Amino acid sequence: MIRHEYETIYVTRPDLDEAQQARIDDKLKGIVENGGDLLIFEQWGKRKLAYPIRHVLQGSYQFLHYVAPAELPQELERNMNLEDTLIRYITVRLNENVDAEVARAEALAAVDLRASRLGLNAEDEDGESIGDDDTDDPHSEEG
Amino acid sequence: MSTPEKANVESVMRARRRRRKSCPFCSDKVKDIDYKDPKLLRRFITERGKIVPRRVSGVCARHQRMLSLAIKRSRHIGFLPFLATE
């Protein structure tokens, strides 16, 4: 079975309680783990959106990085479409026909770079905005 | 010293000819432009949120294609604005 390397970001409403958020996370993680290999799951916390989406100004960002056959992203997106508290998602195919363990090693090596690009370095929970033109984020210069 | 008129003509010509020689991505040998890097991408959009044309930014054609895709993905996920009002 040919499997590819994908990443999916999904954005949920910022006003969900922990149980609601956990239900969505567990469901989507479960789908990935069932049909493929989940390499990385990250929660980026609440961030300011660059523009209002469905009348909300913040979103809670989650990130999945996985290796799976081509049908899996479709199944994942079908499930994301069913969640009406999930306001945005994007799936990108990163590499074709990969080996899960090789991809996992590369994925783990890329964690820090991603965190610094996103301005996640501070351990504060609500990751602050990344559109740092107009926000004074003292951590944005790190890394 | 040249006459003021001549100096003016020269400065205009120099201004028009001034051009960024190399693509900022090529000089770093960038293979992928990450749509999850809004800080970088913001340098290539205007205050209004438009993608800066490469005749202005000096980006090469190949990297401009990668860049525009990255900016569009980044917009979709809410990292960058589609339009910004000042």
PDB file of C-alpha atoms in Angstrom:
ATOM      1  CA  MET A   1       0.000   0.000   0.000  1.00  0.00           C
ATOM      2  CA  ILE A   2       1.424   3.331  -1.020  1.00  0.00           C
ATOM      3  CA  ARG A   3       1.292   5.837   1.756  1.00  0.00           C
ATOM      4  CA  HIS A   4       1.978   9.516   1.756  1.00  0.00           C
ATOM      5  CA  GLU A   5       3.000  12.060   4.312  1.00  0.00           C
ATOM      6  CA  TYR A   6       0.384  14.656   5.202  1.00  0.00           C
ATOM      7  CA  GLU A   7      -0.183  17.430   7.629  1.00  0.00           C
ATOM      8  CA  THR A   8      -3.523  18.834   8.674  1.00  0.00           C
ATOM      9  CA  ILE A   9      -4.225  21.959  10.660  1.00  0.00           C
ATOM     10  CA  TYR A  10      -7.700  22.409  12.041  1.00  0.00           C
ATOM     11  CA  VAL A  11      -9.093  25.402  13.814  1.00  0.00           C
ATOM     12  CA  THR A  12     -11.892  25.158  16.320  1.00  0.00           C
ATOM     13  CA  ARG A  13     -13.932  27.851  17.995  1.00  0.00           C
ATOM     14  CA  PRO A  14     -12.083  29.398  20.941  1.00  0.00           C
ATOM     15  CA  ASP A  15     -15.048  29.097  23.310  1.00  0.00           C
ATOM     16  CA  LEU A  16     -15.210  25.320  23.487  1.00  0.00           C
ATOM     17  CA  ASP A  17     -14.801  23.784  26.894  1.00  0.00           C
ATOM     18  CA  GLU A  18     -12.082  21.221  27.438  1.00  0.00           C
ATOM     19  CA  ALA A  19     -14.376  18.246  27.066  1.00  0.00           C
ATOM     20  CA  GLN A  20     -15.717  19.426  23.724  1.00  0.00           C
ATOM     21  CA  GLN A  21     -12.243  20.133  22.454  1.00  0.00           C
ATOM     22  CA  ALA A  22     -10.963  16.788  23.683  1.00  0.00           C
ATOM     23  CA  ARG A  23     -13.818  14.968  21.986  1.00  0.00           C
ATOM     24  CA  ILE A  24     -12.925  16.474  18.603  1.00  0.00           C
ATOM     25  CA  ASP A  25      -9.199  15.932  19.101  1.00  0.00           C
ATOM     26  CA  ASP A  26      -9.636  12.330  20.160  1.00  0.00           C
ATOM     27  CA  LYS A  27     -11.981  11.579  17.306  1.00  0.00           C
ATOM     28  CA  LEU A  28      -9.693  12.999  14.648  1.00  0.00           C
ATOM     29  CA  LYS A  29      -6.587  11.485  16.198  1.00  0.00           C
ATOM     30  CA  GLY A  30      -8.397   8.162  16.332  1.00  0.00           C
ATOM     31  CA  ILE A  31      -9.185   8.308  12.627  1.00  0.00           C
ATOM     32  CA  VAL A  32      -5.553   8.954  11.788  1.00  0.00           C
ATOM     33  CA  GLU A  33      -4.239   6.272  14.101  1.00  0.00           C
ATOM     34  CA  ASN A  34      -6.700   3.784  12.706  1.00  0.00           C
ATOM     35  CA  GLY A  35      -5.757   4.203   9.090  1.00  0.00           C
ATOM     36  CA  GLY A  36      -2.179   5.386   9.302  1.00  0.00           C
ATOM     37  CA  ASP A  37       0.684   6.459  11.526  1.00  0.00           C
ATOM     38  CA  LEU A  38       0.271   9.627  13.518  1.00  0.00           C
ATOM     39  CA  LEU A  39       3.704  11.227  13.745  1.00  0.00           C
ATOM     40  CA  ILE A  40       2.906  14.378  15.630  1.00  0.00           C
ATOM     41  CA  PHE A  41      -0.078  15.971  17.265  1.00  0.00           C
ATOM     42  CA  GLU A  42       0.311  19.495  18.569  1.00  0.00           C
ATOM     43  CA  GLN A  43      -1.988  21.987  20.156  1.00  0.00           C
ATOM     44  CA  TRP A  44      -0.978  25.507  19.358  1.00  0.00           C
ATOM     45  CA  GLY A  45      -3.583  27.056  21.586  1.00  0.00           C
ATOM     46  CA  LYS A  46      -5.696  30.080  20.863  1.00  0.00           C
ATOM     47  CA  ARG A  47      -4.437  32.543  18.329  1.00  0.00           C
ATOM     48  CA  LYS A  48      -5.809  35.669  16.847  1.00  0.00           C
ATOM     49  CA  LEU A  49      -7.235  35.153  13.384  1.00  0.00           C
ATOM     50  CA  ALA A  50      -6.124  37.553  10.685  1.00  0.00           C
ATOM     51  CA  TYR A  51      -9.778  38.128   9.839  1.00  0.00           C
ATOM     52  CA  PRO A  52     -13.039  37.068  11.479  1.00  0.00           C
ATOM     53  CA  ILE A  53     -14.227  33.589  10.519  1.00  0.00           C
ATOM     54  CA  ARG A  54     -17.868  32.861  11.345  1.00  0.00           C
ATOM     55  CA  HIS A  55     -17.889  35.986  13.445  1.00  0.00           C
ATOM     56  CA  VAL A  56     -15.151  34.814  15.786  1.00  0.00           C
ATOM     57  CA  LEU A  57     -11.810  36.588  16.037  1.00  0.00           C
ATOM     58  CA  GLN A  58      -9.795  33.839  17.658  1.00  0.00           C
ATOM     59  CA  GLY A  59      -9.268  30.214  16.842  1.00  0.00           C
ATOM     60  CA  SER A  60      -7.864  27.245  18.644  1.00  0.00           C
ATOM     61  CA  TYR A  61      -5.258  25.593  16.436  1.00  0.00           C
ATOM     62  CA  GLN A  62      -4.438  21.900  16.289  1.00  0.00           C
ATOM     63  CA  PHE A  63      -1.880  20.219  14.108  1.00  0.00           C
ATOM     64  CA  LEU A  64      -1.666  16.642  12.854  1.00  0.00           C
ATOM     65  CA  HIS A  65       1.286  15.190  10.996  1.00  0.00           C
ATOM     66  CA  TYR A  66       0.864  11.664   9.703  1.00  0.00           C
ATOM     67  CA  VAL A  67       1.650   9.030   7.133  1.00  0.00           C
ATOM     68  CA  ALA A  68      -1.358   7.365   5.595  1.00  0.00           C
ATOM     69  CA  PRO A  69      -2.901   6.085   2.374  1.00  0.00           C
ATOM     70  CA  ALA A  70      -4.540   8.671   0.170  1.00  0.00           C
ATOM     71  CA  GLU A  71      -8.063   7.827   1.322  1.00  0.00           C
ATOM     72  CA  LEU A  72      -7.398   8.877   4.881  1.00  0.00           C
ATOM     73  CA  PRO A  73      -7.343  12.660   4.410  1.00  0.00           C
ATOM     74  CA  GLN A  74     -10.691  12.364   2.660  1.00  0.00           C
ATOM     75  CA  GLU A  75     -12.140  10.485   5.578  1.00  0.00           C
ATOM     76  CA  LEU A  76     -10.612  12.971   7.975  1.00  0.00           C
ATOM     77  CA  GLU A  77     -12.034  15.916   6.083  1.00  0.00           C
ATOM     78  CA  ARG A  78     -15.435  14.303   5.889  1.00  0.00           C
ATOM     79  CA  ASN A  79     -15.419  14.084   9.672  1.00  0.00           C
ATOM     80  CA  MET A  80     -14.168  17.610  10.081  1.00  0.00           C
ATOM     81  CA  ASN A  81     -17.015  18.839   7.914  1.00  0.00           C
ATOM     82  CA  LEU A  82     -19.442  17.236  10.356  1.00  0.00           C
ATOM     83  CA  GLU A  83     -18.164  19.306  13.267  1.00  0.00           C
ATOM     84  CA  ASP A  84     -19.850  22.660  13.274  1.00  0.00           C
ATOM     85  CA  THR A  85     -17.500  24.048  15.906  1.00  0.00           C
ATOM     86  CA  LEU A  86     -14.567  23.388  13.604  1.00  0.00           C
ATOM     87  CA  ILE A  87     -14.161  26.542  11.580  1.00  0.00           C
ATOM     88  CA  ARG A  88     -11.206  25.908   9.278  1.00  0.00           C
ATOM     89  CA  TYR A  89      -8.892  23.151   8.204  1.00  0.00           C
ATOM     90  CA  ILE A  90      -6.163  22.640   5.692  1.00  0.00           C
ATOM     91  CA  THR A  91      -4.478  19.424   4.596  1.00  0.00           C
ATOM     92  CA  VAL A  92      -1.233  19.430   2.675  1.00  0.00           C
ATOM     93  CA  ARG A  93       0.539  16.447   1.159  1.00  0.00           C
ATOM     94  CA  LEU A  94       4.173  16.891   2.108  1.00  0.00           C
ATOM     95  CA  ASN A  95       5.811  13.877   0.506  1.00  0.00           C
ATOM     96  CA  GLU A  96       4.710  10.964  -1.594  1.00  0.00           C
ATOM     97  CA  ASN A  97       5.309   7.303  -0.967  1.00  0.00           C
ATOM     98  CA  VAL A  98       7.257   7.639   2.256  1.00  0.00           C
ATOM     99  CA  ASP A  99       8.402   5.304   4.974  1.00  0.00           C
ATOM    100  CA  ALA A 100       6.726   6.087   8.289  1.00  0.00           C
ATOM    101  CA  GLU A 101       9.863   5.783  10.407  1.00  0.00           C
ATOM    102  CA  VAL A 102      11.950   8.009   8.169  1.00  0.00           C
ATOM    103  CA  ALA A 103       9.149  10.549   8.126  1.00  0.00           C
ATOM    104  CA  ARG A 104       8.829  10.337  11.894  1.00  0.00           C
ATOM    105  CA  ALA A 105      12.487  11.133  12.426  1.00  0.00           C
ATOM    106  CA  GLU A 106      12.258  14.109  10.098  1.00  0.00           C
ATOM    107  CA  ALA A 107       9.033  15.259  11.701  1.00  0.00           C
ATOM    108  CA  LEU A 108      10.570  15.214  15.166  1.00  0.00           C
ATOM    109  CA  ALA A 109      13.552  17.159  13.910  1.00  0.00           C
ATOM    110  CA  ALA A 110      11.280  19.882  12.541  1.00  0.00           C
ATOM    111  CA  VAL A 111       9.336  20.542  15.738  1.00  0.00           C
ATOM    112  CA  ASP A 112      11.486  23.384  17.021  1.00  0.00           C
ATOM    113  CA  LEU A 113      11.677  25.165  13.708  1.00  0.00           C
ATOM    114  CA  ARG A 114       7.906  25.120  13.428  1.00  0.00           C
ATOM    115  CA  ALA A 115       7.481  26.389  16.962  1.00  0.00           C
ATOM    116  CA  SER A 116       9.778  29.299  16.360  1.00  0.00           C
ATOM    117  CA  ARG A 117       8.111  30.211  13.074  1.00  0.00           C
ATOM    118  CA  LEU A 118       4.764  30.198  14.782  1.00  0.00           C
ATOM    119  CA  GLY A 119       6.026  32.076  17.800  1.00  0.00           C
ATOM    120  CA  LEU A 120       5.152  29.232  20.145  1.00  0.00           C
ATOM    121  CA  ASN A 121       8.368  29.434  22.105  1.00  0.00           C
ATOM    122  CA  ALA A 122       6.930  30.948  25.212  1.00  0.00           C
ATOM    123  CA  GLU A 123       5.257  28.409  27.397  1.00  0.00           C
ATOM    124  CA  ASP A 124       2.187  30.591  27.816  1.00  0.00           C
ATOM    125  CA  GLU A 125      -0.979  28.762  27.019  1.00  0.00           C
ATOM    126  CA  ASP A 126      -2.706  31.072  24.649  1.00  0.00           C
ATOM    127  CA  GLY A 127       0.042  31.314  22.085  1.00  0.00           C
ATOM    128  CA  GLU A 128      -0.707  34.951  21.328  1.00  0.00           C
ATOM    129  CA  SER A 129      -1.169  36.237  17.874  1.00  0.00           C
ATOM    130  CA  ILE A 130       1.303  35.534  15.166  1.00  0.00           C
ATOM    131  CA  GLY A 131       0.266  38.450  13.076  1.00  0.00           C
ATOM    132  CA  ASP A 132       2.762  40.396  15.060  1.00  0.00           C
ATOM    133  CA  ASP A 133       2.618  43.557  13.033  1.00  0.00           C
ATOM    134  CA  ASP A 134       0.384  45.143  15.571  1.00  0.00           C
ATOM    135  CA  THR A 135       0.961  43.101  18.686  1.00  0.00           C
ATOM    136  CA  ASP A 136       3.811  43.528  21.066  1.00  0.00           C
ATOM    137  CA  ASP A 137       4.939  39.989  21.593  1.00  0.00           C
ATOM    138  CA  PRO A 138       8.215  40.075  23.491  1.00  0.00           C
ATOM    139  CA  HIS A 139       8.988  36.508  22.458  1.00  0.00           C
ATOM    140  CA  SER A 140       8.665  37.017  18.756  1.00  0.00           C
ATOM    141  CA  GLU A 141      12.318  37.741  18.319  1.00  0.00           C
ATOM    142  CA  GLU A 142      13.479  34.463  19.791  1.00  0.00           C
ATOM    143  CA  GLY A 143      14.919  31.664  17.711  1.00  0.00           C
TER     144      GLY A 143
ATOM    145  CA  MET B   1      30.144  69.261 -10.113  1.00  0.00           C
ATOM    146  CA  SER B   2      27.457  68.884 -12.705  1.00  0.00           C
ATOM    147  CA  THR B   3      24.653  71.306 -13.219  1.00  0.00           C
ATOM    148  CA  PRO B   4      21.600  70.804 -11.052  1.00  0.00           C
ATOM    149  CA  GLU B   5      19.645  69.749 -14.087  1.00  0.00           C
ATOM    150  CA  LYS B   6      22.102  67.091 -15.059  1.00  0.00           C
ATOM    151  CA  ALA B   7      22.425  65.813 -11.530  1.00  0.00           C
ATOM    152  CA  ASN B   8      18.681  65.467 -11.378  1.00  0.00           C
ATOM    153  CA  VAL B   9      18.540  63.457 -14.582  1.00  0.00           C
ATOM    154  CA  GLU B  10      21.276  61.197 -13.319  1.00  0.00           C
ATOM    155  CA  SER B  11      19.602  60.563 -10.014  1.00  0.00           C
ATOM    156  CA  VAL B  12      16.325  59.730 -11.719  1.00  0.00           C
ATOM    157  CA  MET B  13      18.065  57.302 -14.002  1.00  0.00           C
ATOM    158  CA  ARG B  14      19.887  55.742 -11.147  1.00  0.00           C
ATOM    159  CA  ALA B  15      16.685  55.412  -9.188  1.00  0.00           C
ATOM    160  CA  ARG B  16      14.956  53.744 -12.074  1.00  0.00           C
ATOM    161  CA  ARG B  17      17.813  51.390 -12.722  1.00  0.00           C
ATOM    162  CA  ARG B  18      18.257  50.394  -9.105  1.00  0.00           C
ATOM    163  CA  ARG B  19      17.184  46.801  -8.929  1.00  0.00           C
ATOM    164  CA  ARG B  20      17.554  44.015  -6.511  1.00  0.00           C
ATOM    165  CA  LYS B  21      19.813  41.582  -8.236  1.00  0.00           C
ATOM    166  CA  SER B  22      19.046  38.350  -6.507  1.00  0.00           C
ATOM    167  CA  CYS B  23      16.048  36.527  -5.192  1.00  0.00           C
ATOM    168  CA  PRO B  24      16.130  36.422  -1.372  1.00  0.00           C
ATOM    169  CA  PHE B  25      15.021  32.786  -1.419  1.00  0.00           C
ATOM    170  CA  CYS B  26      17.604  31.692  -3.972  1.00  0.00           C
ATOM    171  CA  SER B  27      20.435  33.179  -1.990  1.00  0.00           C
ATOM    172  CA  ASP B  28      19.385  31.020   0.963  1.00  0.00           C
ATOM    173  CA  LYS B  29      18.758  28.017  -1.292  1.00  0.00           C
ATOM    174  CA  VAL B  30      15.205  27.697  -0.023  1.00  0.00           C
ATOM    175  CA  LYS B  31      13.507  24.514  -1.225  1.00  0.00           C
ATOM    176  CA  ASP B  32      10.096  24.982   0.351  1.00  0.00           C
ATOM    177  CA  ILE B  33       8.350  28.092   1.506  1.00  0.00           C
ATOM    178  CA  ASP B  34       6.400  27.282   4.637  1.00  0.00           C
ATOM    179  CA  TYR B  35       2.829  28.526   4.805  1.00  0.00           C
ATOM    180  CA  LYS B  36       3.070  28.165   8.591  1.00  0.00           C
ATOM    181  CA  ASP B  37       5.622  30.973   8.776  1.00  0.00           C
ATOM    182  CA  PRO B  38       3.490  34.121   8.741  1.00  0.00           C
ATOM    183  CA  LYS B  39       6.328  36.268   9.971  1.00  0.00           C
ATOM    184  CA  LEU B  40       8.288  35.558   6.816  1.00  0.00           C
ATOM    185  CA  LEU B  41       5.286  35.763   4.500  1.00  0.00           C
ATOM    186  CA  ARG B  42       4.265  39.139   5.840  1.00  0.00           C
ATOM    187  CA  ARG B  43       7.338  40.618   4.280  1.00  0.00           C
ATOM    188  CA  PHE B  44       5.870  39.778   0.883  1.00  0.00           C
ATOM    189  CA  ILE B  45       2.424  41.253   1.270  1.00  0.00           C
ATOM    190  CA  THR B  46       1.516  44.917   1.241  1.00  0.00           C
ATOM    191  CA  GLU B  47      -0.133  46.734   4.103  1.00  0.00           C
ATOM    192  CA  ARG B  48      -3.358  46.110   2.272  1.00  0.00           C
ATOM    193  CA  GLY B  49      -2.680  42.397   2.292  1.00  0.00           C
ATOM    194  CA  LYS B  50      -1.896  42.039  -1.400  1.00  0.00           C
ATOM    195  CA  ILE B  51       0.901  39.814  -2.620  1.00  0.00           C
ATOM    196  CA  VAL B  52       3.858  41.977  -3.603  1.00  0.00           C
ATOM    197  CA  PRO B  53       4.662  41.571  -7.319  1.00  0.00           C
ATOM    198  CA  ARG B  54       8.042  40.138  -7.987  1.00  0.00           C
ATOM    199  CA  ARG B  55       9.106  43.103 -10.052  1.00  0.00           C
ATOM    200  CA  VAL B  56       9.031  44.940  -6.737  1.00  0.00           C
ATOM    201  CA  SER B  57      10.331  42.286  -4.369  1.00  0.00           C
ATOM    202  CA  GLY B  58      12.954  40.819  -6.692  1.00  0.00           C
ATOM    203  CA  VAL B  59      11.827  37.239  -6.064  1.00  0.00           C
ATOM    204  CA  CYS B  60      12.555  34.831  -8.913  1.00  0.00           C
ATOM    205  CA  ALA B  61       9.683  33.253 -10.831  1.00  0.00           C
ATOM    206  CA  ARG B  62      10.049  29.854  -9.239  1.00  0.00           C
ATOM    207  CA  HIS B  63      10.091  31.148  -5.717  1.00  0.00           C
ATOM    208  CA  GLN B  64       7.284  33.596  -6.442  1.00  0.00           C
ATOM    209  CA  ARG B  65       5.079  30.652  -7.399  1.00  0.00           C
ATOM    210  CA  MET B  66       5.963  28.882  -4.174  1.00  0.00           C
ATOM    211  CA  LEU B  67       5.493  32.086  -2.243  1.00  0.00           C
ATOM    212  CA  SER B  68       2.079  32.888  -3.647  1.00  0.00           C
ATOM    213  CA  LEU B  69       0.842  29.378  -2.861  1.00  0.00           C
ATOM    214  CA  ALA B  70       2.193  29.669   0.679  1.00  0.00           C
ATOM    215  CA  ILE B  71       0.512  33.038   1.169  1.00  0.00           C
ATOM    216  CA  LYS B  72      -2.806  31.689  -0.083  1.00  0.00           C
ATOM    217  CA  ARG B  73      -2.635  28.689   2.236  1.00  0.00           C
ATOM    218  CA  SER B  74      -1.661  30.926   5.081  1.00  0.00           C
ATOM    219  CA  ARG B  75      -4.644  33.169   4.409  1.00  0.00           C
ATOM    220  CA  HIS B  76      -7.007  30.237   4.346  1.00  0.00           C
ATOM    221  CA  ILE B  77      -5.975  29.066   7.779  1.00  0.00           C
ATOM    222  CA  GLY B  78      -6.272  32.560   9.220  1.00  0.00           C
ATOM    223  CA  PHE B  79      -2.612  33.462   9.618  1.00  0.00           C
ATOM    224  CA  LEU B  80      -2.669  36.225   7.027  1.00  0.00           C
ATOM    225  CA  PRO B  81      -5.421  38.605   5.979  1.00  0.00           C
ATOM    226  CA  PHE B  82      -7.153  38.515   2.603  1.00  0.00           C
ATOM    227  CA  LEU B  83      -7.450  42.238   2.895  1.00  0.00           C
ATOM    228  CA  ALA B  84      -6.455  44.630   5.585  1.00  0.00           C
ATOM    229  CA  THR B  85      -8.009  48.018   6.000  1.00  0.00           C
ATOM    230  CA  GLU B  86      -5.882  50.830   7.267  1.00  0.00           C
TER     231      GLU B  86
END
